[in-house]
């Protein structure tokens, strides 16, 4: 088959679905979900199945020092950097069948489909499995793609410990996936990750394909309000220094600041002291989580929040201390990769829309070392990290077809 026939290449929807369902039996839960925590024996079984399927599809397997697996299908010119796709096989304790697994199985299906057609790409293709994406056993999340992307060092990753004191490195050795390959440091032509949206937007807008343009940036804060404890009955309303009132007013301001296009704002923790119903609260600790895909806009949210907090503090005789404890810069995906996904959806006649990822993904860290794009497909009611997580066979297949199209065109470019 010649290069011109790319649009005739078809993935096999049944095979993709059946593989997803078979994989989901490893760690399958009674409620229909999957519990396959990173670097457990179940994780090993899932990896082993993937490796076996890849070998049967003629791929060469390599494993790096953080347990990332790379299944390679040679191209016509193997001096070219590979076009890569992949995601993760680990799940949350109450995970579903699709988060992560879909991106890995979609990559495998691309290779199987190309084998069916006897189609050879110019550059080689690779399907990757990134270790410990979820971060529920070993924090932080996306550990191993982070090492690949140069965000974390190898030693940092290997020394992470789980709640029982077992290190990432020990657990990796135990399941036999402590590979010999250096992590990263080699050229990747492009990386595409297919994933369920994990949000409600595609379903609500009735679109099959999400063309992911960026992943949100995040700023996390810890905020301390100080006023003065005082008697609830004898202290007049004027002149009170109520720390909880300061927090309440800032929660409302933060909500207003977050209510801009693509903005997110969440106050999840609030601790007021001294927890007495007849004493005015003198101290309040609260958290704040701001997200936005545009760094400048995220900085404006920061500025508006700080100004609002200062104004509230001065109006109510309070002190406020704001500490930004975490910053994850927005990840704009590669313009060419984004355009390739959009063009493939258009060519296939699939309803699509541009979308920003609300969650972090392995692709965010791989994007630091390779041109990267993502493909989202809808999931039922936008629910994920839950055993009821579900997706439609047609949508899953459509996303895989777009992945094939984008990868092959990039590999031949
Ligand atoms: Zn995921």
GROMACS .gro file of C-alpha atoms and ligand atoms in nm:
model
  414
    1UNK     CA    1   0.000   0.000   0.000
    2UNK     CA    2   0.139   0.340  -0.092
    3UNK     CA    3   0.162   0.651   0.122
    4UNK     CA    4  -0.141   0.801  -0.054
    5UNK     CA    5  -0.372   0.539   0.092
    6UNK     CA    6  -0.345   0.645   0.457
    7UNK     CA    7  -0.716   0.730   0.477
    8UNK     CA    8  -0.804   0.370   0.381
    9UNK     CA    9  -0.626   0.228   0.683
   10UNK     CA   10  -0.888   0.114   0.932
   11UNK     CA   11  -0.851   0.008   1.291
   12UNK     CA   12  -1.048  -0.293   1.418
   13UNK     CA   13  -1.307  -0.165   1.668
   14UNK     CA   14  -1.399  -0.511   1.800
   15UNK     CA   15  -1.040  -0.613   1.862
   16UNK     CA   16  -0.967  -0.285   2.043
   17UNK     CA   17  -1.274  -0.325   2.263
   18UNK     CA   18  -1.206  -0.693   2.336
   19UNK     CA   19  -0.847  -0.615   2.436
   20UNK     CA   20  -0.964  -0.338   2.670
   21UNK     CA   21  -1.215  -0.575   2.830
   22UNK     CA   22  -0.960  -0.855   2.867
   23UNK     CA   23  -0.707  -0.619   3.024
   24UNK     CA   24  -0.979  -0.499   3.265
   25UNK     CA   25  -1.014  -0.851   3.410
   26UNK     CA   26  -0.669  -0.808   3.569
   27UNK     CA   27  -0.764  -0.637   3.894
   28UNK     CA   28  -1.130  -0.630   3.794
   29UNK     CA   29  -1.366  -0.531   4.077
   30UNK     CA   30  -1.716  -0.651   4.160
   31UNK     CA   31  -1.864  -0.317   4.061
   32UNK     CA   32  -1.713  -0.344   3.712
   33UNK     CA   33  -1.411  -0.124   3.774
   34UNK     CA   34  -1.041  -0.200   3.797
   35UNK     CA   35  -0.801  -0.182   4.091
   36UNK     CA   36  -0.450  -0.228   3.953
   37UNK     CA   37  -0.220  -0.015   4.166
   38UNK     CA   38   0.125   0.078   4.033
   39UNK     CA   39   0.407  -0.176   4.080
   40UNK     CA   40   0.190  -0.444   4.241
   41UNK     CA   41   0.170  -0.800   4.113
   42UNK     CA   42  -0.151  -0.707   3.928
   43UNK     CA   43   0.038  -0.425   3.756
   44UNK     CA   44   0.297  -0.685   3.653
   45UNK     CA   45   0.023  -0.907   3.509
   46UNK     CA   46  -0.120  -0.617   3.310
   47UNK     CA   47   0.227  -0.529   3.180
   48UNK     CA   48   0.299  -0.893   3.093
   49UNK     CA   49  -0.020  -0.915   2.889
   50UNK     CA   50   0.067  -0.595   2.702
   51UNK     CA   51   0.420  -0.719   2.633
   52UNK     CA   52   0.292  -1.054   2.506
   53UNK     CA   53   0.044  -0.887   2.273
   54UNK     CA   54   0.312  -0.651   2.142
   55UNK     CA   55   0.554  -0.937   2.077
   56UNK     CA   56   0.278  -1.124   1.893
   57UNK     CA   57   0.236  -0.809   1.683
   58UNK     CA   58   0.604  -0.825   1.592
   59UNK     CA   59   0.727  -0.545   1.819
   60UNK     CA   60   1.061  -0.524   1.991
   61UNK     CA   61   1.029  -0.448   2.364
   62UNK     CA   62   1.255  -0.230   2.573
   63UNK     CA   63   1.216  -0.134   2.939
   64UNK     CA   64   1.393   0.160   3.102
   65UNK     CA   65   1.522   0.211   3.456
   66UNK     CA   66   1.190   0.347   3.585
   67UNK     CA   67   0.992   0.063   3.426
   68UNK     CA   68   0.858   0.253   3.126
   69UNK     CA   69   0.791   0.000   2.846
   70UNK     CA   70   0.848   0.081   2.479
   71UNK     CA   71   0.713  -0.151   2.208
   72UNK     CA   72   0.868  -0.063   1.875
   73UNK     CA   73   0.742  -0.136   1.524
   74UNK     CA   74   1.020  -0.070   1.275
   75UNK     CA   75   0.976   0.173   0.990
   76UNK     CA   76   1.136   0.197   0.648
   77UNK     CA   77   1.403   0.433   0.784
   78UNK     CA   78   1.496   0.333   1.137
   79UNK     CA   79   1.745   0.615   1.175
   80UNK     CA   80   1.444   0.846   1.210
   81UNK     CA   81   1.317   0.921   1.561
   82UNK     CA   82   1.006   0.717   1.645
   83UNK     CA   83   0.652   0.851   1.642
   84UNK     CA   84   0.529   0.748   1.983
   85UNK     CA   85   0.194   0.699   2.154
   86UNK     CA   86   0.098   0.559   2.492
   87UNK     CA   87  -0.040   0.616   2.837
   88UNK     CA   88  -0.050   0.417   3.162
   89UNK     CA   89  -0.173   0.078   3.286
   90UNK     CA   90  -0.191   0.159   3.659
   91UNK     CA   91  -0.525   0.266   3.804
   92UNK     CA   92  -0.674   0.435   4.108
   93UNK     CA   93  -0.797   0.201   4.387
   94UNK     CA   94  -1.150   0.262   4.257
   95UNK     CA   95  -1.047   0.300   3.894
   96UNK     CA   96  -1.221   0.217   3.570
   97UNK     CA   97  -1.142   0.023   3.255
   98UNK     CA   98  -1.044   0.320   3.039
   99UNK     CA   99  -0.831   0.577   3.221
  100UNK     CA  100  -0.481   0.513   3.085
  101UNK     CA  101  -0.555   0.166   2.951
  102UNK     CA  102  -0.740   0.316   2.657
  103UNK     CA  103  -0.434   0.509   2.540
  104UNK     CA  104  -0.213   0.200   2.562
  105UNK     CA  105  -0.460  -0.035   2.390
  106UNK     CA  106  -0.531   0.226   2.121
  107UNK     CA  107  -0.158   0.237   2.047
  108UNK     CA  108  -0.143  -0.142   2.025
  109UNK     CA  109  -0.445  -0.142   1.793
  110UNK     CA  110  -0.273   0.109   1.562
  111UNK     CA  111   0.014  -0.138   1.526
  112UNK     CA  112  -0.213  -0.438   1.478
  113UNK     CA  113  -0.414  -0.249   1.215
  114UNK     CA  114  -0.100  -0.150   1.024
  115UNK     CA  115   0.007  -0.516   1.035
  116UNK     CA  116  -0.333  -0.618   0.892
  117UNK     CA  117  -0.279  -0.383   0.601
  118UNK     CA  118   0.087  -0.472   0.559
  119UNK     CA  119   0.157  -0.102   0.581
  120UNK     CA  120   0.507   0.025   0.646
  121UNK     CA  121   0.562   0.375   0.784
  122UNK     CA  122   0.875   0.580   0.710
  123UNK     CA  123   0.972   0.641   1.073
  124UNK     CA  124   0.934   0.363   1.333
  125UNK     CA  125   0.636   0.368   1.572
  126UNK     CA  126   0.648   0.306   1.945
  127UNK     CA  127   0.380   0.235   2.206
  128UNK     CA  128   0.478   0.338   2.557
  129UNK     CA  129   0.352   0.243   2.902
  130UNK     CA  130   0.446   0.506   3.163
  131UNK     CA  131   0.498   0.381   3.518
  132UNK     CA  132   0.298   0.516   3.813
  133UNK     CA  133   0.087   0.779   3.641
  134UNK     CA  134  -0.183   0.782   3.908
  135UNK     CA  135   0.040   0.866   4.203
  136UNK     CA  136  -0.191   0.702   4.455
  137UNK     CA  137   0.074   0.457   4.585
  138UNK     CA  138   0.385   0.663   4.513
  139UNK     CA  139   0.350   1.043   4.504
  140UNK     CA  140   0.389   1.244   4.291
  141UNK     CA  141   0.173   1.142   3.996
  142UNK     CA  142   0.327   1.093   3.650
  143UNK     CA  143   0.656   0.998   3.812
  144UNK     CA  144   0.815   0.804   3.528
  145UNK     CA  145   0.704   1.020   3.237
  146UNK     CA  146   0.841   1.303   3.455
  147UNK     CA  147   1.185   1.142   3.455
  148UNK     CA  148   1.159   1.088   3.078
  149UNK     CA  149   1.069   1.457   3.037
  150UNK     CA  150   1.356   1.574   3.260
  151UNK     CA  151   1.125   1.705   3.533
  152UNK     CA  152   1.243   1.455   3.798
  153UNK     CA  153   1.579   1.281   3.841
  154UNK     CA  154   1.610   0.903   3.830
  155UNK     CA  155   1.715   0.893   4.197
  156UNK     CA  156   1.418   1.101   4.299
  157UNK     CA  157   1.176   0.861   4.127
  158UNK     CA  158   1.338   0.543   4.260
  159UNK     CA  159   1.343   0.674   4.617
  160UNK     CA  160   0.970   0.760   4.641
  161UNK     CA  161   0.809   0.550   4.913
  162UNK     CA  162   0.461   0.407   4.952
  163UNK     CA  163   0.267   0.421   5.283
  164UNK     CA  164   0.437   0.093   5.393
  165UNK     CA  165   0.785   0.236   5.340
  166UNK     CA  166   0.855   0.035   5.022
  167UNK     CA  167   1.049   0.239   4.767
  168UNK     CA  168   0.952   0.276   4.403
  169UNK     CA  169   1.286   0.114   4.312
  170UNK     CA  170   1.227  -0.191   4.534
  171UNK     CA  171   0.873  -0.242   4.408
  172UNK     CA  172   0.991  -0.207   4.048
  173UNK     CA  173   1.258  -0.475   4.101
  174UNK     CA  174   1.006  -0.702   4.271
  175UNK     CA  175   0.780  -0.711   3.964
  176UNK     CA  176   1.078  -0.753   3.732
  177UNK     CA  177   1.039  -0.429   3.539
  178UNK     CA  178   1.361  -0.258   3.646
  179UNK     CA  179   1.490  -0.238   3.292
  180UNK     CA  180   1.840  -0.159   3.170
  181UNK     CA  181   1.761   0.131   2.936
  182UNK     CA  182   1.855   0.487   3.028
  183UNK     CA  183   1.543   0.699   3.084
  184UNK     CA  184   1.482   0.941   2.797
  185UNK     CA  185   1.771   1.126   2.641
  186UNK     CA  186   1.681   1.004   2.294
  187UNK     CA  187   1.492   1.186   2.021
  188UNK     CA  188   1.117   1.130   1.981
  189UNK     CA  189   0.965   1.253   1.653
  190UNK     CA  190   0.625   1.321   1.810
  191UNK     CA  191   0.408   1.189   2.092
  192UNK     CA  192   0.030   1.145   2.082
  193UNK     CA  193  -0.176   1.029   2.380
  194UNK     CA  194  -0.536   0.911   2.344
  195UNK     CA  195  -0.738   0.935   2.665
  196UNK     CA  196  -1.096   0.953   2.788
  197UNK     CA  197  -1.188   1.314   2.864
  198UNK     CA  198  -1.263   1.252   3.234
  199UNK     CA  199  -1.499   1.549   3.215
  200UNK     CA  200  -1.849   1.619   3.079
  201UNK     CA  201  -1.780   1.861   2.794
  202UNK     CA  202  -1.761   1.634   2.486
  203UNK     CA  203  -2.071   1.444   2.591
  204UNK     CA  204  -2.262   1.766   2.658
  205UNK     CA  205  -2.155   1.916   2.325
  206UNK     CA  206  -2.221   1.587   2.144
  207UNK     CA  207  -1.869   1.567   1.994
  208UNK     CA  208  -1.675   1.246   1.942
  209UNK     CA  209  -1.323   1.387   1.932
  210UNK     CA  210  -1.162   1.639   2.164
  211UNK     CA  211  -0.867   1.812   1.999
  212UNK     CA  212  -0.662   1.886   2.309
  213UNK     CA  213  -0.484   2.219   2.270
  214UNK     CA  214  -0.328   2.245   2.616
  215UNK     CA  215  -0.330   2.120   2.972
  216UNK     CA  216  -0.412   2.365   3.245
  217UNK     CA  217  -0.158   2.536   3.463
  218UNK     CA  218  -0.212   2.517   3.838
  219UNK     CA  219  -0.131   2.734   4.139
  220UNK     CA  220  -0.196   2.589   4.484
  221UNK     CA  221  -0.210   2.813   4.790
  222UNK     CA  222  -0.223   2.785   5.166
  223UNK     CA  223  -0.383   3.090   5.326
  224UNK     CA  224  -0.378   3.187   5.691
  225UNK     CA  225  -0.622   3.444   5.833
  226UNK     CA  226  -0.560   3.597   6.174
  227UNK     CA  227  -0.814   3.807   6.365
  228UNK     CA  228  -0.900   3.801   6.734
  229UNK     CA  229  -1.095   3.550   6.942
  230UNK     CA  230  -1.366   3.727   7.133
  231UNK     CA  231  -1.696   3.667   7.316
  232UNK     CA  232  -1.989   3.602   7.082
  233UNK     CA  233  -2.237   3.780   7.308
  234UNK     CA  234  -2.052   4.078   7.443
  235UNK     CA  235  -1.853   4.184   7.135
  236UNK     CA  236  -2.055   4.429   6.921
  237UNK     CA  237  -2.077   4.354   6.551
  238UNK     CA  238  -1.874   4.663   6.456
  239UNK     CA  239  -1.506   4.623   6.522
  240UNK     CA  240  -1.507   4.244   6.531
  241UNK     CA  241  -1.197   4.080   6.384
  242UNK     CA  242  -1.357   3.761   6.253
  243UNK     CA  243  -1.100   3.549   6.068
  244UNK     CA  244  -1.370   3.317   5.934
  245UNK     CA  245  -1.551   3.611   5.777
  246UNK     CA  246  -1.228   3.696   5.592
  247UNK     CA  247  -1.206   3.339   5.464
  248UNK     CA  248  -1.573   3.337   5.364
  249UNK     CA  249  -1.540   3.661   5.168
  250UNK     CA  250  -1.226   3.531   4.994
  251UNK     CA  251  -1.404   3.205   4.901
  252UNK     CA  252  -1.671   3.413   4.727
  253UNK     CA  253  -1.404   3.629   4.556
  254UNK     CA  254  -1.210   3.320   4.445
  255UNK     CA  255  -1.526   3.178   4.295
  256UNK     CA  256  -1.580   3.504   4.102
  257UNK     CA  257  -1.214   3.509   3.986
  258UNK     CA  258  -1.238   3.149   3.865
  259UNK     CA  259  -1.556   3.218   3.668
  260UNK     CA  260  -1.375   3.328   3.351
  261UNK     CA  261  -1.340   3.128   3.027
  262UNK     CA  262  -1.134   2.815   3.103
  263UNK     CA  263  -1.075   2.922   3.465
  264UNK     CA  264  -1.107   2.691   3.767
  265UNK     CA  265  -1.107   2.786   4.132
  266UNK     CA  266  -1.156   2.554   4.429
  267UNK     CA  267  -1.138   2.596   4.804
  268UNK     CA  268  -1.127   2.243   4.943
  269UNK     CA  269  -1.004   2.277   5.301
  270UNK     CA  270  -1.105   2.520   5.572
  271UNK     CA  271  -1.006   2.494   5.938
  272UNK     CA  272  -1.134   2.755   6.177
  273UNK     CA  273  -1.011   2.798   6.533
  274UNK     CA  274  -1.084   2.767   6.819
  275UNK     CA  275  -1.395   2.569   6.704
  276UNK     CA  276  -1.621   2.714   6.968
  277UNK     CA  277  -1.977   2.810   6.878
  278UNK     CA  278  -1.977   3.112   7.108
  279UNK     CA  279  -1.632   3.252   7.032
  280UNK     CA  280  -1.549   3.464   6.727
  281UNK     CA  281  -1.296   3.263   6.521
  282UNK     CA  282  -0.952   3.418   6.549
  283UNK     CA  283  -0.758   3.196   6.311
  284UNK     CA  284  -0.849   3.024   5.985
  285UNK     CA  285  -0.641   2.806   5.756
  286UNK     CA  286  -0.770   2.751   5.402
  287UNK     CA  287  -0.645   2.607   5.075
  288UNK     CA  288  -0.704   2.742   4.725
  289UNK     CA  289  -0.649   2.570   4.389
  290UNK     CA  290  -0.644   2.795   4.078
  291UNK     CA  291  -0.618   2.655   3.724
  292UNK     CA  292  -0.599   2.808   3.380
  293UNK     CA  293  -0.444   2.700   3.048
  294UNK     CA  294  -0.290   3.046   2.988
  295UNK     CA  295   0.000   3.137   3.214
  296UNK     CA  296  -0.063   3.513   3.190
  297UNK     CA  297  -0.427   3.465   3.281
  298UNK     CA  298  -0.329   3.239   3.571
  299UNK     CA  299  -0.097   3.515   3.692
  300UNK     CA  300  -0.385   3.766   3.667
  301UNK     CA  301  -0.599   3.535   3.880
  302UNK     CA  302  -0.318   3.531   4.134
  303UNK     CA  303  -0.298   3.912   4.133
  304UNK     CA  304  -0.675   3.960   4.166
  305UNK     CA  305  -0.691   3.711   4.452
  306UNK     CA  306  -0.407   3.878   4.643
  307UNK     CA  307  -0.566   4.223   4.596
  308UNK     CA  308  -0.903   4.094   4.714
  309UNK     CA  309  -0.746   3.928   5.019
  310UNK     CA  310  -0.562   4.250   5.111
  311UNK     CA  311  -0.880   4.456   5.076
  312UNK     CA  312  -1.084   4.210   5.285
  313UNK     CA  313  -0.812   4.204   5.550
  314UNK     CA  314  -0.798   4.581   5.582
  315UNK     CA  315  -1.178   4.620   5.586
  316UNK     CA  316  -1.216   4.369   5.869
  317UNK     CA  317  -0.907   4.428   6.079
  318UNK     CA  318  -0.746   4.098   5.981
  319UNK     CA  319  -0.403   3.977   5.885
  320UNK     CA  320  -0.370   3.747   5.587
  321UNK     CA  321  -0.071   3.538   5.484
  322UNK     CA  322  -0.077   3.377   5.139
  323UNK     CA  323   0.173   3.110   5.045
  324UNK     CA  324   0.184   2.955   4.698
  325UNK     CA  325   0.289   2.596   4.770
  326UNK     CA  326   0.283   2.450   4.418
  327UNK     CA  327   0.305   2.577   4.063
  328UNK     CA  328   0.253   2.359   3.755
  329UNK     CA  329   0.294   2.570   3.443
  330UNK     CA  330   0.035   2.533   3.165
  331UNK     CA  331   0.134   2.293   2.888
  332UNK     CA  332   0.039   2.420   2.545
  333UNK     CA  333   0.062   2.123   2.308
  334UNK     CA  334   0.260   2.139   1.984
  335UNK     CA  335   0.075   2.339   1.717
  336UNK     CA  336   0.152   2.086   1.442
  337UNK     CA  337   0.043   1.787   1.652
  338UNK     CA  338  -0.279   1.966   1.750
  339UNK     CA  339  -0.344   2.053   1.385
  340UNK     CA  340  -0.279   1.690   1.283
  341UNK     CA  341  -0.544   1.564   1.527
  342UNK     CA  342  -0.793   1.826   1.409
  343UNK     CA  343  -0.724   1.751   1.041
  344UNK     CA  344  -0.767   1.377   1.098
  345UNK     CA  345  -1.104   1.435   1.269
  346UNK     CA  346  -1.215   1.659   0.985
  347UNK     CA  347  -1.108   1.409   0.720
  348UNK     CA  348  -1.290   1.130   0.900
  349UNK     CA  349  -1.603   1.346   0.924
  350UNK     CA  350  -1.617   1.311   1.303
  351UNK     CA  351  -1.774   1.585   1.516
  352UNK     CA  352  -1.487   1.744   1.709
  353UNK     CA  353  -1.398   2.047   1.917
  354UNK     CA  354  -1.092   2.206   2.072
  355UNK     CA  355  -1.065   2.130   2.440
  356UNK     CA  356  -0.828   2.198   2.729
  357UNK     CA  357  -0.728   1.913   2.958
  358UNK     CA  358  -0.838   1.973   3.314
  359UNK     CA  359  -0.620   1.690   3.446
  360UNK     CA  360  -0.249   1.623   3.426
  361UNK     CA  361  -0.135   1.348   3.188
  362UNK     CA  362   0.190   1.175   3.095
  363UNK     CA  363   0.173   1.380   2.774
  364UNK     CA  364   0.231   1.697   2.978
  365UNK     CA  365   0.579   1.576   3.079
  366UNK     CA  366   0.664   1.410   2.747
  367UNK     CA  367   0.579   1.749   2.590
  368UNK     CA  368   0.897   1.884   2.752
  369UNK     CA  369   1.113   1.670   2.521
  370UNK     CA  370   0.896   1.599   2.216
  371UNK     CA  371   0.628   1.767   2.004
  372UNK     CA  372   0.310   1.638   2.169
  373UNK     CA  373  -0.065   1.625   2.114
  374UNK     CA  374  -0.362   1.453   2.279
  375UNK     CA  375  -0.690   1.306   2.161
  376UNK     CA  376  -0.989   1.295   2.396
  377UNK     CA  377  -1.298   1.078   2.359
  378UNK     CA  378  -1.615   1.119   2.567
  379UNK     CA  379  -1.678   0.916   2.880
  380UNK     CA  380  -2.018   0.854   3.033
  381UNK     CA  381  -2.138   1.146   3.248
  382UNK     CA  382  -1.778   1.270   3.255
  383UNK     CA  383  -1.702   1.033   3.543
  384UNK     CA  384  -1.353   0.891   3.601
  385UNK     CA  385  -1.144   0.765   3.894
  386UNK     CA  386  -1.456   0.565   3.972
  387UNK     CA  387  -1.559   0.205   3.906
  388UNK     CA  388  -1.859   0.320   3.700
  389UNK     CA  389  -1.626   0.493   3.452
  390UNK     CA  390  -1.758   0.401   3.107
  391UNK     CA  391  -1.715   0.485   2.739
  392UNK     CA  392  -1.890   0.385   2.416
  393UNK     CA  393  -1.729   0.136   2.183
  394UNK     CA  394  -1.785   0.364   1.880
  395UNK     CA  395  -1.620   0.662   2.049
  396UNK     CA  396  -1.324   0.456   2.165
  397UNK     CA  397  -1.280   0.326   1.811
  398UNK     CA  398  -1.312   0.673   1.658
  399UNK     CA  399  -1.036   0.810   1.882
  400UNK     CA  400  -0.812   0.519   1.787
  401UNK     CA  401  -0.877   0.580   1.416
  402UNK     CA  402  -0.773   0.945   1.461
  403UNK     CA  403  -0.462   0.831   1.647
  404UNK     CA  404  -0.366   0.602   1.360
  405UNK     CA  405  -0.420   0.877   1.106
  406UNK     CA  406  -0.217   1.134   1.301
  407UNK     CA  407   0.069   0.893   1.375
  408UNK     CA  408   0.102   0.754   1.023
  409UNK     CA  409   0.094   1.096   0.862
  410UNK     CA  410   0.356   1.221   1.105
  411UNK     CA  411   0.573   0.912   1.053
  412UNK     CA  412   0.566   0.967   0.676
  413UNK     CA  413   0.625   1.343   0.692
  414LIG    ZN1  414  -0.496   0.865   3.296
   0.00000   0.00000   0.00000
